PDB file of C-alpha atoms and ligand atoms in Angstrom:
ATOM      1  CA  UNK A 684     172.053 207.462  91.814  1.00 89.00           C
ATOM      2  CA  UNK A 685     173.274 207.629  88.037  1.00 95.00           C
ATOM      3  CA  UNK A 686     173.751 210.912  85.963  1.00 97.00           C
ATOM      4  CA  UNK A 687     171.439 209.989  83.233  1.00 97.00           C
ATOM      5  CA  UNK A 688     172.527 212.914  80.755  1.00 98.00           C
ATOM      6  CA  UNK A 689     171.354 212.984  77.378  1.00 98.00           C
ATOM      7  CA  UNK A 690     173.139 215.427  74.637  1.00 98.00           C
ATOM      8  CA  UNK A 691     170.151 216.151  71.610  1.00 98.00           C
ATOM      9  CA  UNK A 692     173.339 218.175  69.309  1.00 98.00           C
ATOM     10  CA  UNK A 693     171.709 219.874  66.122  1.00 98.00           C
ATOM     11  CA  UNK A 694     168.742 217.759  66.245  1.00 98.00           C
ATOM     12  CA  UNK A 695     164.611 217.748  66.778  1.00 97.00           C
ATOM     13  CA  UNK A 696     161.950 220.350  65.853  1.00 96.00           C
ATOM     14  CA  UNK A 697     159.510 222.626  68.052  1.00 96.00           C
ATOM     15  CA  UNK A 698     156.678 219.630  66.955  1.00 96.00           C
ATOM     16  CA  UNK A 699     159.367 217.004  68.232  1.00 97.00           C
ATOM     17  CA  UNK A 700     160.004 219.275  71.210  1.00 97.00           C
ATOM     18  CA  UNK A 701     156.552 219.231  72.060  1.00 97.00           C
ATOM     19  CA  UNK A 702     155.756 215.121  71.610  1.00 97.00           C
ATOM     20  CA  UNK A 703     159.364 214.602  73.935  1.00 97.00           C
ATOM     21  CA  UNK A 704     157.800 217.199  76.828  1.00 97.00           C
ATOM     22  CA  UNK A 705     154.248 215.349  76.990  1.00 97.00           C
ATOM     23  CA  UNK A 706     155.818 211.638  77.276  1.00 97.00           C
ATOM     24  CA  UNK A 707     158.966 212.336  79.461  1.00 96.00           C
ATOM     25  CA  UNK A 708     157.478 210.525  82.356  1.00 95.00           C
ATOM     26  CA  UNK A 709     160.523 209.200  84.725  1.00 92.00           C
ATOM     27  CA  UNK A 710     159.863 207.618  88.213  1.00 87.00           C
ATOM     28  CA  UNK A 711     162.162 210.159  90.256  1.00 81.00           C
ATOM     29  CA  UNK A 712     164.374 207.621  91.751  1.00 80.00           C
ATOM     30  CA  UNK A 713     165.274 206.257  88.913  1.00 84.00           C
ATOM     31  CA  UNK A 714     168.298 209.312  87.805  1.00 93.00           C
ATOM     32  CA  UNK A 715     169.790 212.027  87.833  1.00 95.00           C
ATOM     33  CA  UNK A 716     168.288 213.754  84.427  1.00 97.00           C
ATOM     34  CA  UNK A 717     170.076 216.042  82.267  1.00 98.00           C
ATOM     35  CA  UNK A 718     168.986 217.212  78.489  1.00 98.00           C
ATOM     36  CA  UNK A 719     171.409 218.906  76.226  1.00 98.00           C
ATOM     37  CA  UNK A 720     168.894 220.525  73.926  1.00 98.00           C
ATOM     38  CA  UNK A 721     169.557 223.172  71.219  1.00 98.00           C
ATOM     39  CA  UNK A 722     169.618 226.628  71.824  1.00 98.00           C
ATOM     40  CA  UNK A 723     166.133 227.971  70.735  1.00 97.00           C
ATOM     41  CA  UNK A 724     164.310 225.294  73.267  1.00 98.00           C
ATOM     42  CA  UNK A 725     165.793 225.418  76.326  1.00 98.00           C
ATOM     43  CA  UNK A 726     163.995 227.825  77.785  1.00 97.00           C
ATOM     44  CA  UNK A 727     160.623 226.134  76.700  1.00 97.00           C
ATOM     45  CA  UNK A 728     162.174 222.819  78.068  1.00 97.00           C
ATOM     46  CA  UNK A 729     162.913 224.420  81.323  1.00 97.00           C
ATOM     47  CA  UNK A 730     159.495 225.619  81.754  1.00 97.00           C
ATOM     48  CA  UNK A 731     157.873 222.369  81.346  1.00 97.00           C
ATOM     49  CA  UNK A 732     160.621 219.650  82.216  1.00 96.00           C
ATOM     50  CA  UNK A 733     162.652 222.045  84.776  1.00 95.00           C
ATOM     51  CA  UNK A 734     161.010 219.754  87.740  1.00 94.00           C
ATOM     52  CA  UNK A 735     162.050 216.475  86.058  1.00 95.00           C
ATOM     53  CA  UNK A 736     165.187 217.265  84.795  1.00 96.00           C
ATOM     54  CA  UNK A 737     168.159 219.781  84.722  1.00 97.00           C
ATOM     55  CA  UNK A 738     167.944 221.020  80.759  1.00 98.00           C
ATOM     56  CA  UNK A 739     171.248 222.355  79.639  1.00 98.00           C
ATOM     57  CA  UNK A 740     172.880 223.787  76.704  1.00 98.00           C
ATOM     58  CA  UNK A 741     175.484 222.175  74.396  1.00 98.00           C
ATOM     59  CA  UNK A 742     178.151 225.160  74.000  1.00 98.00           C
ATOM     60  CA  UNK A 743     178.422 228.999  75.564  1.00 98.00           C
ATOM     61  CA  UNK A 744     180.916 231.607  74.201  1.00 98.00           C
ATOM     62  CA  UNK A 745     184.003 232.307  76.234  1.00 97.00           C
ATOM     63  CA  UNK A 746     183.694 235.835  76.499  1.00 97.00           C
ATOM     64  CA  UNK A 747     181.055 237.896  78.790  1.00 96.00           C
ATOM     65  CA  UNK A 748     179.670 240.169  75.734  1.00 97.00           C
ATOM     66  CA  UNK A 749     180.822 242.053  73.191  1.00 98.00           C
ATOM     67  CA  UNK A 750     180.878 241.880  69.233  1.00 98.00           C
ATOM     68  CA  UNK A 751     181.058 237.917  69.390  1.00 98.00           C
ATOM     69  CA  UNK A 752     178.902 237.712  66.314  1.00 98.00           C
ATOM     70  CA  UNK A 753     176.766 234.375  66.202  1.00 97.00           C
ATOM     71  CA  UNK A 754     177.922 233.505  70.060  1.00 98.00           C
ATOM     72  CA  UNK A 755     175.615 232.790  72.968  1.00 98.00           C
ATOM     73  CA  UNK A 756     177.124 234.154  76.796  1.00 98.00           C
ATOM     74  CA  UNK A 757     176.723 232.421  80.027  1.00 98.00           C
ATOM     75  CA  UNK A 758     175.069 235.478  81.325  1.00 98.00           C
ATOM     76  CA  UNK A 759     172.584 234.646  78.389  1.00 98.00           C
ATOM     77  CA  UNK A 760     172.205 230.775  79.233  1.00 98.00           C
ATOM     78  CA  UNK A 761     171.444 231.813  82.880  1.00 98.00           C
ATOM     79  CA  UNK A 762     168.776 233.979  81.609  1.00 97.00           C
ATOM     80  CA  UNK A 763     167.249 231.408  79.565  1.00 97.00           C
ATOM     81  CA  UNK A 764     167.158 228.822  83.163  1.00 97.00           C
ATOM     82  CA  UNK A 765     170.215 226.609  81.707  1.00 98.00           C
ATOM     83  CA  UNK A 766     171.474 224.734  84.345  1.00 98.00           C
ATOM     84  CA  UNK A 767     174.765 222.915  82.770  1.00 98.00           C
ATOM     85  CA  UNK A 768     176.518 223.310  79.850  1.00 98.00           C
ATOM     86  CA  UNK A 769     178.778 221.011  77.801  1.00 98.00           C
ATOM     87  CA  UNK A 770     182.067 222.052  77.082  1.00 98.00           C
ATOM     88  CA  UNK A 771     184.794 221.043  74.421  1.00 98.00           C
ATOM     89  CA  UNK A 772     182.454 218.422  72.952  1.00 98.00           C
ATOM     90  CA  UNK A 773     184.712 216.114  70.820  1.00 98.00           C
ATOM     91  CA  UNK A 774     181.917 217.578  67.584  1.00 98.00           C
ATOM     92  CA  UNK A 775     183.378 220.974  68.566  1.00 98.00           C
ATOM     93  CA  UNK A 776     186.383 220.097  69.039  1.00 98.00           C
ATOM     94  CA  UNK A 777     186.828 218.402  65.420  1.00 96.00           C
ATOM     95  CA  UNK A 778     184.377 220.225  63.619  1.00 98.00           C
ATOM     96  CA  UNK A 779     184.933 224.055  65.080  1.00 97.00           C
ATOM     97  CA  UNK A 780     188.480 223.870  66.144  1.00 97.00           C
ATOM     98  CA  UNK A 781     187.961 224.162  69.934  1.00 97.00           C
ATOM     99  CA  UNK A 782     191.151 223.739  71.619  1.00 98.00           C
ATOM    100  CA  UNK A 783     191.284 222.974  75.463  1.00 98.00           C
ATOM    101  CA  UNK A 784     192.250 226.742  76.290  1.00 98.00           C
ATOM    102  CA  UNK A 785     189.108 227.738  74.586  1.00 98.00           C
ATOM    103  CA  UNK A 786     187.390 224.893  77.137  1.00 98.00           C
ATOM    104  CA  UNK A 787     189.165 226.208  80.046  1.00 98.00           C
ATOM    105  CA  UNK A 788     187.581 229.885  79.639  1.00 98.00           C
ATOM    106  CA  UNK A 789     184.202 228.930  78.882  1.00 98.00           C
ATOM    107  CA  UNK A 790     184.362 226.795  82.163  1.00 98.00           C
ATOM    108  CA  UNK A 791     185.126 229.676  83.983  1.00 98.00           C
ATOM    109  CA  UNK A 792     182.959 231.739  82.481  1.00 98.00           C
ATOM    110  CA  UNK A 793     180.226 229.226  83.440  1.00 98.00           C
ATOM    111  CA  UNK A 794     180.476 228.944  86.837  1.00 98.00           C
ATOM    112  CA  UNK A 795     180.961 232.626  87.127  1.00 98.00           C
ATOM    113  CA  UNK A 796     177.066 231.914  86.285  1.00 98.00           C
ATOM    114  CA  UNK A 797     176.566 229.388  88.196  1.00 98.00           C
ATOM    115  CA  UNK A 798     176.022 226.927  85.538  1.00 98.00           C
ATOM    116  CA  UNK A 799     177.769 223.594  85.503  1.00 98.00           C
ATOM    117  CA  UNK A 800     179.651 222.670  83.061  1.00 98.00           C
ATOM    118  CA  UNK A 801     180.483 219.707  81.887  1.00 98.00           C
ATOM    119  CA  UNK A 802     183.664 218.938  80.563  1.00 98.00           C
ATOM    120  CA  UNK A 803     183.918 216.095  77.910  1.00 98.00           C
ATOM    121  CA  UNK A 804     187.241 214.555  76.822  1.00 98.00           C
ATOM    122  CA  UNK A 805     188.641 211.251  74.704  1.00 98.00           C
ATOM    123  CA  UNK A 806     190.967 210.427  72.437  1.00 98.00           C
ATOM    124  CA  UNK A 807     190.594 209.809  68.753  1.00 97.00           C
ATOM    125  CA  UNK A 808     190.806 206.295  67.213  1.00 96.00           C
ATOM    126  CA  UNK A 809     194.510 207.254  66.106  1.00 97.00           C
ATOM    127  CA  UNK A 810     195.147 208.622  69.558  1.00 97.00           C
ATOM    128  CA  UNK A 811     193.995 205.148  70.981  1.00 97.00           C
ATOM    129  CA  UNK A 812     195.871 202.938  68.970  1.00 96.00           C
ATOM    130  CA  UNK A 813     198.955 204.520  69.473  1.00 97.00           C
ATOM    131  CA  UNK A 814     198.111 204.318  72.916  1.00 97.00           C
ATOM    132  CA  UNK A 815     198.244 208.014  73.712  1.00 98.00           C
ATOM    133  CA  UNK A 816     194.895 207.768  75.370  1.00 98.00           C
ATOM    134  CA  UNK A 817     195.957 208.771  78.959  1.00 98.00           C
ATOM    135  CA  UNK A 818     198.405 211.952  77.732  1.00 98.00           C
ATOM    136  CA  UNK A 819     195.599 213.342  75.477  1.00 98.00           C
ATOM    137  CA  UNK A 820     193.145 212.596  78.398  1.00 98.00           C
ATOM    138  CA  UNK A 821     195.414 214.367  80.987  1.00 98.00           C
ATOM    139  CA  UNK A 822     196.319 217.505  78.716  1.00 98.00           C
ATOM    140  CA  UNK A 823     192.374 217.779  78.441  1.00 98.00           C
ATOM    141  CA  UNK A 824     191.948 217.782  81.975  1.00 98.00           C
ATOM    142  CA  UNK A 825     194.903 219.851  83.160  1.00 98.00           C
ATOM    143  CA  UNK A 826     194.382 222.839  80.698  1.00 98.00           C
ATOM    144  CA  UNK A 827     190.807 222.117  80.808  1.00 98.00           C
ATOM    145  CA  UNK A 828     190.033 222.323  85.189  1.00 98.00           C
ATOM    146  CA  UNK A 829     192.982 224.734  85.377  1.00 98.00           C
ATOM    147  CA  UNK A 830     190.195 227.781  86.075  1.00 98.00           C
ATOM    148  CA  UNK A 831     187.932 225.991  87.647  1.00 98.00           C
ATOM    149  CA  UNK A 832     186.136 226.819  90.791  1.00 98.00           C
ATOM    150  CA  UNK A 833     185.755 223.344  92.451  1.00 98.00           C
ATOM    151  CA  UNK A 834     183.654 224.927  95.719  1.00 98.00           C
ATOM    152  CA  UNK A 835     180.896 224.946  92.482  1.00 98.00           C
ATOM    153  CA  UNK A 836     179.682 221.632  91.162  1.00 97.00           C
ATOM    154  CA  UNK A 837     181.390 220.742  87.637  1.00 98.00           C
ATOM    155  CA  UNK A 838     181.462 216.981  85.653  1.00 98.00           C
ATOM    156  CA  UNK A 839     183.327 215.448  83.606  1.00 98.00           C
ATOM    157  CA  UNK A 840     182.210 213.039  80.869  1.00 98.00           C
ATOM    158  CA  UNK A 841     184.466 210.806  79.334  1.00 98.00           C
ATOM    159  CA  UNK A 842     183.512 210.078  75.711  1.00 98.00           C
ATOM    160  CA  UNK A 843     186.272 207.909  73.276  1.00 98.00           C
ATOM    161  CA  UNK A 844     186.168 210.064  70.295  1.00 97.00           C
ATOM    162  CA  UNK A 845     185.879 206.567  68.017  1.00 97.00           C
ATOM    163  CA  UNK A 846     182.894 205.443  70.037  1.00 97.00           C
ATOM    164  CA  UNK A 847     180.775 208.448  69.533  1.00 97.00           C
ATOM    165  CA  UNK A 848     177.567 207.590  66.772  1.00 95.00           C
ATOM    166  CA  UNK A 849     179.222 204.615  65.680  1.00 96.00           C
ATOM    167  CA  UNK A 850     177.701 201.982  67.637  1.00 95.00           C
ATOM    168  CA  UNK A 851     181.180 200.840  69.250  1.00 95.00           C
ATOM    169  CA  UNK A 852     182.196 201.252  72.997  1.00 96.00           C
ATOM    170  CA  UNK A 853     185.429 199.934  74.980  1.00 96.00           C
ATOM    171  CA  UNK A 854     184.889 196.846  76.923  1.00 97.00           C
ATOM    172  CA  UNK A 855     183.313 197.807  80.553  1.00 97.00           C
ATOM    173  CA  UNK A 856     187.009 196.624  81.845  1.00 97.00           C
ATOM    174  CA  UNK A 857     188.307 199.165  79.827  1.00 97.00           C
ATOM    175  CA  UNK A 858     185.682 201.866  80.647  1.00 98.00           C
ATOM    176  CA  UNK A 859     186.420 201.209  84.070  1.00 98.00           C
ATOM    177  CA  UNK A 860     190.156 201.602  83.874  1.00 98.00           C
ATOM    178  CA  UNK A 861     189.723 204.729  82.064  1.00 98.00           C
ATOM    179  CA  UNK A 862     187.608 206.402  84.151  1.00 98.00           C
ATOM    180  CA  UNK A 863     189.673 205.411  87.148  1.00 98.00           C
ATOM    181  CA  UNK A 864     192.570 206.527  85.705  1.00 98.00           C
ATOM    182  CA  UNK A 865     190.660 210.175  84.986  1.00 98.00           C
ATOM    183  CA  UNK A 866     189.141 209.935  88.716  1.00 98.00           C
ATOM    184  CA  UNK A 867     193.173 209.522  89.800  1.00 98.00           C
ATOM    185  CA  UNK A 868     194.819 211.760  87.883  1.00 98.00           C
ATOM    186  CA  UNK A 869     192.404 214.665  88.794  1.00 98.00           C
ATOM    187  CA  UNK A 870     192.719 213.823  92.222  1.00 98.00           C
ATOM    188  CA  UNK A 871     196.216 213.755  92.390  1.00 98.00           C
ATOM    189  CA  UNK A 872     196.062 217.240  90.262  1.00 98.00           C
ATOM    190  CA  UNK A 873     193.826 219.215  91.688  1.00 98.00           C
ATOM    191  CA  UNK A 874     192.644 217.295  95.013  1.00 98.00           C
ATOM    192  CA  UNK A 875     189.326 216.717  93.536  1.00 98.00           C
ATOM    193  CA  UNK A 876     187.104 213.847  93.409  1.00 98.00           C
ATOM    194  CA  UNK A 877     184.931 214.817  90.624  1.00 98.00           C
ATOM    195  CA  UNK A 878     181.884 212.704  89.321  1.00 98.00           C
ATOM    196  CA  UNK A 879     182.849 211.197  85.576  1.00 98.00           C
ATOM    197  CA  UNK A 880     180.203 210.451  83.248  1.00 98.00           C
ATOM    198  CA  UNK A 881     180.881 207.431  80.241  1.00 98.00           C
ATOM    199  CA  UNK A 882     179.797 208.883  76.836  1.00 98.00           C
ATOM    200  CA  UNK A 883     179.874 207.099  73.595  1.00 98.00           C
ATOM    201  CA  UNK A 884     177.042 204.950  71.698  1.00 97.00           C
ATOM    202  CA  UNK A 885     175.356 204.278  74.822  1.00 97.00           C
ATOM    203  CA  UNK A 886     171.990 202.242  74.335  1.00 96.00           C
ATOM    204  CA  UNK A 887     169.472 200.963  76.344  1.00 94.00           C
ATOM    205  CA  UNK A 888     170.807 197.455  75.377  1.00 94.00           C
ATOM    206  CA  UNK A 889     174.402 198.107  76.691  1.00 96.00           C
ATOM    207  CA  UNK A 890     173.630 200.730  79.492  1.00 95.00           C
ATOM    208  CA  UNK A 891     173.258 198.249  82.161  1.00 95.00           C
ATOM    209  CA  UNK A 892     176.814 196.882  81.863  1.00 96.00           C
ATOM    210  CA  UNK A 893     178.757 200.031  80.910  1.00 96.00           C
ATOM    211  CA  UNK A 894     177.158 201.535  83.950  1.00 96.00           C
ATOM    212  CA  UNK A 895     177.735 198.976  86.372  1.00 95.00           C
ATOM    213  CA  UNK A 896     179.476 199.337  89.849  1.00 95.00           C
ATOM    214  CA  UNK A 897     180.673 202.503  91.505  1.00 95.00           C
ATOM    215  CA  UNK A 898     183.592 203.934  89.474  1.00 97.00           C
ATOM    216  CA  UNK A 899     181.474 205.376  86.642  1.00 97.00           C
ATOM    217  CA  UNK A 900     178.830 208.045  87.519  1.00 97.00           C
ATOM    218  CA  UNK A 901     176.267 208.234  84.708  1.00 97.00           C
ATOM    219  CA  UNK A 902     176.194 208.370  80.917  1.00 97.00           C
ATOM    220  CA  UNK A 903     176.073 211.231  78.063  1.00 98.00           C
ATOM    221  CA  UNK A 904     173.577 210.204  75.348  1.00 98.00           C
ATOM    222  CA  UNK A 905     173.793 211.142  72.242  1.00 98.00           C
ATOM    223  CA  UNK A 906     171.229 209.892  69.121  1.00 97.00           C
ATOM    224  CA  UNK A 907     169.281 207.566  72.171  1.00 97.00           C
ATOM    225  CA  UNK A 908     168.363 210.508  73.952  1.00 98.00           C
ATOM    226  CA  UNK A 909     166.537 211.194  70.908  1.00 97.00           C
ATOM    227  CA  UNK A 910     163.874 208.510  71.750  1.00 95.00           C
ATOM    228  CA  UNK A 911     162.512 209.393  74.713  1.00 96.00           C
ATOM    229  CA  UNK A 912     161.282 205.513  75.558  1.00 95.00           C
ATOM    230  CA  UNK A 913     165.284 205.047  75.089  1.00 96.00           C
ATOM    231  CA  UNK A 914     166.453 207.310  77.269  1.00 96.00           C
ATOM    232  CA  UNK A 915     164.140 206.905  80.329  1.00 96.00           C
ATOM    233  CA  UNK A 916     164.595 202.832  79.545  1.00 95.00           C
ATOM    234  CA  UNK A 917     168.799 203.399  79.923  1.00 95.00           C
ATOM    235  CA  UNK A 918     168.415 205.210  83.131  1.00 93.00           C
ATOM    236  CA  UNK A 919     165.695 202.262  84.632  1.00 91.00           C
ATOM    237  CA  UNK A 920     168.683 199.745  83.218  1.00 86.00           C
ATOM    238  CA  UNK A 921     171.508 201.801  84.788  1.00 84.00           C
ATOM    239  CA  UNK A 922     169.656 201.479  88.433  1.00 81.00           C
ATOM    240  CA  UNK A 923     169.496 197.874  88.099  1.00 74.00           C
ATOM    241  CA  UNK A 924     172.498 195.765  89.591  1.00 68.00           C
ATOM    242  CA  UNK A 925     174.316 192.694  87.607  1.00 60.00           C
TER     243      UNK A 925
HETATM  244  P1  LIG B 390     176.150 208.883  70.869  1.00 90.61           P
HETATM  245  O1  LIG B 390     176.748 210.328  71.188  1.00 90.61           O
HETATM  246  O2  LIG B 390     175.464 208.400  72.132  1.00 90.61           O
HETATM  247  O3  LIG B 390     175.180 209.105  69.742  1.00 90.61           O
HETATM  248  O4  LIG B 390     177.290 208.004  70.507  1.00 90.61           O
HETATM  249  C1  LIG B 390     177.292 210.662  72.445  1.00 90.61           C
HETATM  250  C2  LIG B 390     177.700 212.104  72.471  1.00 90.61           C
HETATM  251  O5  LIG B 390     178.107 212.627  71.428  1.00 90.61           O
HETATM  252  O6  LIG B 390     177.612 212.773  73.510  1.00 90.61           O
END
């Protein structure tokens, strides 16, 4: 079964909240469900979707407590019923500087809650064509899992930084090669296999292929996780062989 995992960032409204809740209807077969939602609703989300799907947040503060003005802990994400977390989103990484020793403590500090976190990496468009994909990937991932508890559950989701909102993806060949390549390198670090999620203008048109075959696990959705008929249609697509 897929990890269908959707990722809402800064997005929807208590009213929109409410309309997503009442018409998130999937068959339970059909995925593994994860939602991403903002702070202020998970813990409404948990209450009434808990069942359906894992709701998660989309960013925790590395340190336990203290005068972290404007920062939300794990201990406080537990609290509120999050089950998984993102971490070292490429939007955070860009946007708020997050570098990967920033991602490494608020893995840790994560599962010291026994929440999963779930560790996104990809290279930039530069990176890519100067074909530095796999050293930025592997820097990610060795800083990144270098705290991690792997006796707890933890995911990766592989998301080219290029492909994210824009309506491109690699080819499913290359998807496949890049995930495999993660999958290796991990296991030849760490002696891990570790479940890796594909990220990165994923639709319900394109989900079947991207998804296809065993090598990658699931998808992180951004703006079609939005739509709820979207989402639930990706994760009925991703089920389906070709
Ligand atoms: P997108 O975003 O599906 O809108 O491209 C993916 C993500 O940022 O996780």
């Amino acid at each position: 079964m897929k990890y269908i995992f959707g990722n809402w960032k800064m997005n929807n409204t208590s009213v929109e909240v409410k309309d997503f809740i009442k018409s998130f209807k999937p068959p339970k077969e059909d995925a593994v469900f994860g939602i991403a939602v903002p702070f202020p609703y998970i813990k409404e989300m948990q209450k009434k979707l808990g069942k359906k799907a894992q709701i998660g947040a989309q960013n925790v503060s590395f340190a336990e407590s203290g005068a972290y003005t404007g920062e939300i802990s794990a201990k406080m994400l537990a609290d509120c019923g999050a089950s998984f977390c993102l971490v070292g989103h490429s939007e955070r990484r860009q946007i708020f500087g997050e570098t990967n020793e920033w991602c490494r403590e608020k893995v840790k500090a994560l599962q010291s809650r026994n929440i999963m976190p779930v560790l996104c990496i990809g290279e930039t468009l530069q990176e890519n064509e100067q074909k530095k994909t796999k050293s930025v990937l592997k820097s990610q991932l060795k800083i990144g899992l270098s705290k991690a508890d792997f006796s707890k559950k933890i995911i990766i989701a592989y998301e080219p930084v290029w492909a994210i909102g824009t309506g491109k993806t690699p080819t499913k060949k290359e998807v496949d090669q890049t995930i495999s390549y993660i999958k290796e390198y991990i296991n030849k670090e760490f002696k891990q296999n570790l479940k890796v999620l594909y990220g990165g203008s994923v639709k319900a048109s394109n989900a079947k292929e991207l998804l296809s075959g065993d090598i990658v696990d699931g998808a992180l959705i951004g703006g079609a996780s939005l739509k709820v008929n979207e989402f639930l249609e990706i994760a009925k697509s991703a089920k389906e062989k070709i």
